[in-house]
Every structure is written in structure tokens, then in C-alpha cells.
Tab-separated table of C-alpha atoms in Angstrom:
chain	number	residue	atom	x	y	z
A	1	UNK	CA	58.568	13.434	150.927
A	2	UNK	CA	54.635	14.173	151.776
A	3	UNK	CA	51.436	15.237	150.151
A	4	UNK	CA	48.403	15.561	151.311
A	5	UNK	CA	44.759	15.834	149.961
A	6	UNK	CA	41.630	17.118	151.530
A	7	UNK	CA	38.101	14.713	151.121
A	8	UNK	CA	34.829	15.998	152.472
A	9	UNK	CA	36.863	17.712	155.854
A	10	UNK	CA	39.175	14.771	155.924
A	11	UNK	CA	42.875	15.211	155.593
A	12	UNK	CA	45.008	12.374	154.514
A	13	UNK	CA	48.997	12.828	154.125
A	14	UNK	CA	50.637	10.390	152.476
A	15	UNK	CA	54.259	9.896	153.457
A	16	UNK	CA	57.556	7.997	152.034
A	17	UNK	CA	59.034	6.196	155.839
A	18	UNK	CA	62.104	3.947	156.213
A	19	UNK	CA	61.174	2.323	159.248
A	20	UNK	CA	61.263	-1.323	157.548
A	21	UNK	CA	64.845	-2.294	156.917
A	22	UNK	CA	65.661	1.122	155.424
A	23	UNK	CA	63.591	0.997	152.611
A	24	UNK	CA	61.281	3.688	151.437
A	25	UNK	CA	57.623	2.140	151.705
A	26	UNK	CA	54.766	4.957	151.418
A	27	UNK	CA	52.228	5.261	154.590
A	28	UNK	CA	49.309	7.371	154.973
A	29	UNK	CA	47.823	8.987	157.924
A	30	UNK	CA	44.424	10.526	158.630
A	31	UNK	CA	43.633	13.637	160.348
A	32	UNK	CA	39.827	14.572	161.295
A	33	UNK	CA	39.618	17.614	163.347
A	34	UNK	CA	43.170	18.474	163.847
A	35	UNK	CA	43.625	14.726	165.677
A	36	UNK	CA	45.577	11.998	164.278
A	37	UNK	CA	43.767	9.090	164.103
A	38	UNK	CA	46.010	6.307	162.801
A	39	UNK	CA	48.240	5.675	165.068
A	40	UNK	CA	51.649	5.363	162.708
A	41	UNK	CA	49.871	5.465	159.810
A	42	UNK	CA	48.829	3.086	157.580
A	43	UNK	CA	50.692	1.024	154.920
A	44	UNK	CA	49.579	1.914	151.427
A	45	UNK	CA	52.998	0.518	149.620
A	46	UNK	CA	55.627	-2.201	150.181
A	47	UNK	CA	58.412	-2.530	147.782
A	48	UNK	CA	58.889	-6.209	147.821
A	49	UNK	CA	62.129	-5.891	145.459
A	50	UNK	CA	64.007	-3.750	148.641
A	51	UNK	CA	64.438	-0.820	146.379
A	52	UNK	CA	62.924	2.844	146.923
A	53	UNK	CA	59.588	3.746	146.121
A	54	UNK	CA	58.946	7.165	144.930
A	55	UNK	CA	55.903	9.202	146.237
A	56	UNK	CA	54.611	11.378	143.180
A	57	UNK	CA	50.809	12.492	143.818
A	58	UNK	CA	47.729	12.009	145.980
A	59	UNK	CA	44.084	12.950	144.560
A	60	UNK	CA	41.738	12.191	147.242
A	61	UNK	CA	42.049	8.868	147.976
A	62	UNK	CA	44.212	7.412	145.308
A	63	UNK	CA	48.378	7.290	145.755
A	64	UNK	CA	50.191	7.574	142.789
A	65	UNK	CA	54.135	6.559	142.874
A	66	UNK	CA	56.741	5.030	140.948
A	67	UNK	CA	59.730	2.182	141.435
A	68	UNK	CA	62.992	4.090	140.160
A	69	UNK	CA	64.449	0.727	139.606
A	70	UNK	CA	61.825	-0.281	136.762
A	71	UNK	CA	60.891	3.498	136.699
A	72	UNK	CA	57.072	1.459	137.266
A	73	UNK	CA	54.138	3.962	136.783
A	74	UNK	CA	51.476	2.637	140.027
A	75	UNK	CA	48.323	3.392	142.065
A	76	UNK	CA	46.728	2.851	144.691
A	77	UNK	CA	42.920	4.058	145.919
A	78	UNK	CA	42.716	3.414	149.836
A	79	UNK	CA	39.151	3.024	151.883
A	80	UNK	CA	38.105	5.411	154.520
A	81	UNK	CA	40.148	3.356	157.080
A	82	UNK	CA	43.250	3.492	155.260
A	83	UNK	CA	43.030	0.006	153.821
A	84	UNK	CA	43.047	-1.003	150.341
A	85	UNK	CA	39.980	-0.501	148.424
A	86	UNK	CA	38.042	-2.806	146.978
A	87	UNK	CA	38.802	-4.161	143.659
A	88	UNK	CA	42.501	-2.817	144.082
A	89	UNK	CA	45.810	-5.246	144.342
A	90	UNK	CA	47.315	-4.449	147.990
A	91	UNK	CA	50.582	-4.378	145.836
A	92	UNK	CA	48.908	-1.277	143.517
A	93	UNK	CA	48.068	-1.008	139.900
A	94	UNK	CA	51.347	-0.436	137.464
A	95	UNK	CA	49.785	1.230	134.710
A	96	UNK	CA	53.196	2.019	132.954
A	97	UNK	CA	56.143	-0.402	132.740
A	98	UNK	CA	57.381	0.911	130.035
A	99	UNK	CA	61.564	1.672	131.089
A	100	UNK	CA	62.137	5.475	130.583
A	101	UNK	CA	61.873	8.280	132.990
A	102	UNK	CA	59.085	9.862	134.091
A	103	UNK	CA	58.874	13.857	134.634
A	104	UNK	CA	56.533	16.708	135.153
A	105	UNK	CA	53.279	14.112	136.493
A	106	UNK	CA	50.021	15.983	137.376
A	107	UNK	CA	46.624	13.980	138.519
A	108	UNK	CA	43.509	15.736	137.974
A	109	UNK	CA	39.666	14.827	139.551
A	110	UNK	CA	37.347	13.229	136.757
A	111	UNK	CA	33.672	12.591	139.144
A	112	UNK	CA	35.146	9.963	140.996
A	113	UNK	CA	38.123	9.324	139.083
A	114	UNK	CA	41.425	9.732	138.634
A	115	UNK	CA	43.243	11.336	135.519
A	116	UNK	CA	47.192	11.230	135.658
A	117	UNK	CA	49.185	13.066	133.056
A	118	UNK	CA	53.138	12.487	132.749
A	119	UNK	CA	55.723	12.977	130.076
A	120	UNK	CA	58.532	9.851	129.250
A	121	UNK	CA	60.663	9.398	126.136
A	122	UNK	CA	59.023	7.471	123.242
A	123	UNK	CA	60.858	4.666	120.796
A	124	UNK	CA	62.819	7.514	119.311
A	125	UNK	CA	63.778	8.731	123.136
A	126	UNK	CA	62.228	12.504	122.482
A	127	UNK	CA	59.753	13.274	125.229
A	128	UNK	CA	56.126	13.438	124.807
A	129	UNK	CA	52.897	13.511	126.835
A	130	UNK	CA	50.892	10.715	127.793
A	131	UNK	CA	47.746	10.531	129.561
A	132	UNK	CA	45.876	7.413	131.926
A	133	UNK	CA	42.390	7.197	133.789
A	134	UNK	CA	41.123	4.992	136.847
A	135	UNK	CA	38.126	4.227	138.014
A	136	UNK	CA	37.685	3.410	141.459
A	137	UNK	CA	37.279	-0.079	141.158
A	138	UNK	CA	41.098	-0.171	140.103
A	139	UNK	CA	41.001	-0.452	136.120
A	140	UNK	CA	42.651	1.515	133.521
A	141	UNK	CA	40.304	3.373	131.311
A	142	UNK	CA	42.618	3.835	128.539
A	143	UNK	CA	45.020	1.465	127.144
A	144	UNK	CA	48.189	0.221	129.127
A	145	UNK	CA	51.018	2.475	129.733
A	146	UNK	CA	48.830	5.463	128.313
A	147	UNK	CA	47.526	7.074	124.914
A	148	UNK	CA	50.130	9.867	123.728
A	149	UNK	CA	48.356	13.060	123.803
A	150	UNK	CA	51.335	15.330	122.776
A	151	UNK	CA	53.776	13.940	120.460
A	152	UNK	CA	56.287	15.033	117.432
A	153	UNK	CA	59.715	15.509	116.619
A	154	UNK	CA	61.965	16.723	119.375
A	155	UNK	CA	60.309	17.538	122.866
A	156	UNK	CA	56.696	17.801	124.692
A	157	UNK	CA	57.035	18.044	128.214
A	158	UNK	CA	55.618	20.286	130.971
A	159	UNK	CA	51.942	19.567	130.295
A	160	UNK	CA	49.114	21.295	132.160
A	161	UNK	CA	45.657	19.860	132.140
A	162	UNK	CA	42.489	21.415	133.001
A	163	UNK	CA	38.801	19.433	133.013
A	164	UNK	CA	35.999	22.359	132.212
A	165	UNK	CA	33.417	19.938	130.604
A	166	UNK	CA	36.614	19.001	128.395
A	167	UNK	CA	40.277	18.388	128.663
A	168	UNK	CA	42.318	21.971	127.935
A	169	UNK	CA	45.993	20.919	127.681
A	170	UNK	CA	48.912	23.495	127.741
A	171	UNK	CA	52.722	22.319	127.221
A	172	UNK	CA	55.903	23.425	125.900
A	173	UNK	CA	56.801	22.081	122.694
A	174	UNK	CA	60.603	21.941	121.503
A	175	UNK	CA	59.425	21.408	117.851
A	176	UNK	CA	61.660	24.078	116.322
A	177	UNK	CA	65.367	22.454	117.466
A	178	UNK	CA	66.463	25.546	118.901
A	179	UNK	CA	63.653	26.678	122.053
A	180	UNK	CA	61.085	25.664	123.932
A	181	UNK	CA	57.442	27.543	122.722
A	182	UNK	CA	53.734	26.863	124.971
A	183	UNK	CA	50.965	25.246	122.955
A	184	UNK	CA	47.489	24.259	123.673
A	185	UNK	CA	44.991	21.640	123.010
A	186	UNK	CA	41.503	20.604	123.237
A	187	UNK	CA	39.940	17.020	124.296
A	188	UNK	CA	36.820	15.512	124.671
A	189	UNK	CA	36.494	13.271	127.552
A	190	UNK	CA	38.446	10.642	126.001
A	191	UNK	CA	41.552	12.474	125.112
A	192	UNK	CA	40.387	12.663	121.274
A	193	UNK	CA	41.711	16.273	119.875
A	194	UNK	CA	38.820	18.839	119.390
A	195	UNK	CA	41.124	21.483	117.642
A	196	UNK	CA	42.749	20.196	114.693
A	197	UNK	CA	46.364	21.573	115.557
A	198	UNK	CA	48.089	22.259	118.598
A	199	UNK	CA	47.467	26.093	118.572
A	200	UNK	CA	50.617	28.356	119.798
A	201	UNK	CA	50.526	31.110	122.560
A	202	UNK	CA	53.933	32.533	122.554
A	203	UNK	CA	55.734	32.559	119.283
A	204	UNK	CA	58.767	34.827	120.403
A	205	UNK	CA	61.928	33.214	119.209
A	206	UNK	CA	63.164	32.617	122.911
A	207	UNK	CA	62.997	29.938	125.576
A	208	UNK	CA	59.496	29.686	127.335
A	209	UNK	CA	58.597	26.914	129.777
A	210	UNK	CA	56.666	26.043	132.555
A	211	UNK	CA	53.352	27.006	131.050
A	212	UNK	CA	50.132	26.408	133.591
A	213	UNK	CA	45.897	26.694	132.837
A	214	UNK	CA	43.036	28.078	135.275
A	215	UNK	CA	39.744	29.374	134.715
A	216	UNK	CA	39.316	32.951	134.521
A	217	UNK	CA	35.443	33.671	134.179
A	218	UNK	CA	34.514	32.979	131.246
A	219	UNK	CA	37.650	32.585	129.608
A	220	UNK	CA	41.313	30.717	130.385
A	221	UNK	CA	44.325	32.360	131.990
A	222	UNK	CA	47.905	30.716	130.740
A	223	UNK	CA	50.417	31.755	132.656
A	224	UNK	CA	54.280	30.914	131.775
A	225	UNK	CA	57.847	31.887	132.066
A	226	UNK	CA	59.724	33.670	129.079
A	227	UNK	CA	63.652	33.843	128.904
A	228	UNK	CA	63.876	36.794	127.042
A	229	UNK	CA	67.795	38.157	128.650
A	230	UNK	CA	70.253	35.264	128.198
């Protein structure tokens, strides 16, 4: 697996590579005018217990991945020459080690930031969203392992976010027991709820999923899929 981001002209593609004892480590490489200029790329993750890491996101400068073994939420922010930046571990941040799986993990731009959205089961093993922020100096902005910004009975996966001044999140929700439905909500900067509900787009009694949120002048486009011939 690769990613790649792009910072001020600069390309850097992150990359998972066997080539230490056939074990997936994660390497990055920079590119600057079409030319590679790191040789092999440099090292931005070692597993040290011989197990896979997973590559999940890149936002700029900061690697996000996990350890399947642990299933280990962690994050890296590398300097312009592909070492490890200052006030960072070399061995990353974990900033979830909770045990459950993780799905559907986005990372947004917050000024020099990082926000990184994922959904995992809770005590009751339902899925709901949770939410973390770094700062470039390697500390998490919100408590450990993340503050639940979607939660309930049943279901919250697929979230969406979009930063316009504040957070807009879009989801589906699997409240009812019987189909997935897309519903929104508002956050200030530090994921309290604006809106005092969740408010709900679809409301057909059939399966929708895989909602997504852009700008669209002066207003928000949500886009999703709708099963409506089973």
C-alpha cells in the first residue's frame, strides 16, 4: 500500500516495504520536481514486535497507521528531511490502544494540525465515531484514545468530516435495527455539538451508506448511496 500528500510543491509517498526480515515497516520518499531525492526512502516506522504495520493515512507530513496485532491507533509527523520531528517518539504516538477494530479513518488539516476521525466498537461492541487532534509537537489535544462524537444504540460508522470555521460531520446511523439512514452534525472546534440532535437527510425506509460532505458555495453538498431495489 501507498499514499501520498502534496506540501508547498513537495510530494511525499509514504509506502508499507518488506525489505527487513519480511516485515511490513512504513518508509517515505520525497519527490521535488519529478526527482527522487531519498535514495530508498526513509524509515518512518519499525514494528519492533515483528508483526505488520498497517499504512492508513498521510496529511502533509504526519503518517497515520495501525498494529493489527494490538489493532494500536499511531502517528508520526516527519521533518523536511524525512526524519522524525521534533518532539515526536521515533517509535510514533499510539493515541488509541484500546483492542477493537478500526474502520472507515479519515484525517483532516486543522492550521497546522492534524484531525483523525475513525469508527471502533464501544463497551457494548456497537460501532461509533470517535475523533483525535495533534499538534505538531506530538501531543494529543483531546483525551486518550479519543472523545466519541457519534454514539447510540446499534451502529455509527462511515463518518465524513468537513472543517468550514467548524466541524460538519455526516455518517450513517443504524439507530432503527433494521437500515442504515445519513445524519449530520455540527461542532465547534473542540468537537462540542452545536445542533442539539443529530439532524437526518434521508429518511426513506431503505439502506443508505457511504454518505460524504463538500462545500458548495454557500451551502453543503451530501452526497450518498441509496439501496432502493433489493
Amino acid at each position: 500500500k501507498s499514499l501520498v500528500s502534496n506540501e508547498n510543491g513537495n510530494y511525499y509517498i509514504v509506502f508499507e516495504d518488506n525489505r527487513n526480515m519480511a516485515i511490513k515497516d512504513i518508509f517515505v520518499q520525497k519527490i521535488v520536481n519529478g526527482t527522487i531525492t531519498w535514495g530508498d526512502g526513509k524509515l518512518v516506522a519499525e514494528n519492533p514486535d515483528m508483526s505488520d504495520y498497517d499504512l492508513l493515512s498521510i496529511s502533509d507530513r504526519y503518517v497515520i497507521w495501525s498494529n493489527p496485532g494490538n489493532q494500536h491507533l499511531m502517528a508520526k509527523m516527519f521533518d523536511e528531511n524525512g526524519y522524525t520531528a521534533p518532539g515526536w517518539s521515533s517509535s510514533g504516538l499510539i493515541f488509541r490502544d484500546e483492542y477493537s477494530v478500526i474502520s472507515y479513518l479519515k484525517t483532516i488539516k486543522h492550521d497546522n494540525k492534524v484531525v483523525i476521525s475513525w469508527a471502533s466498537l464501544n463497551a457494548e461492541f456497537q460501532k461509533d465515531i470517535y475523533v483525535q487532534e495533534l499538534n505538531p509537537e506530538g501531543q494529543e489535544l483531546f483525551e486518550h484514545n479519543g472523545i466519541n462524537i457519534a454514539g447510540g444504540y446499534y451502529d455509527q460508522f462511515e463518518g465524513d468530516l468537513l472543517l468550514e470555521n467548524q466541524y460538519y460531520l455526516v455518517y450513517s446511523d443504524f439507530q432503527n435495527g433494521n437500515n442504515s439512514q445519513i445524519y449530520a452534525n455540527k461542532f465547534n472546534l473542540l468537537f462540542s455539538p452545536i445542533w442539539e440532535n443529530p439532524l437526518q437527510l434521508g429518511g426513506q425506509e431503505v439502506t443508505q451508506s457511504n454518505p460524504t460532505i463538500n462545500r458548495a458555495g454557500s451551502n453543503f453538498l451530501v452526497v450518498w448511496e441509496n439501496v432502493t431495489n433489493i
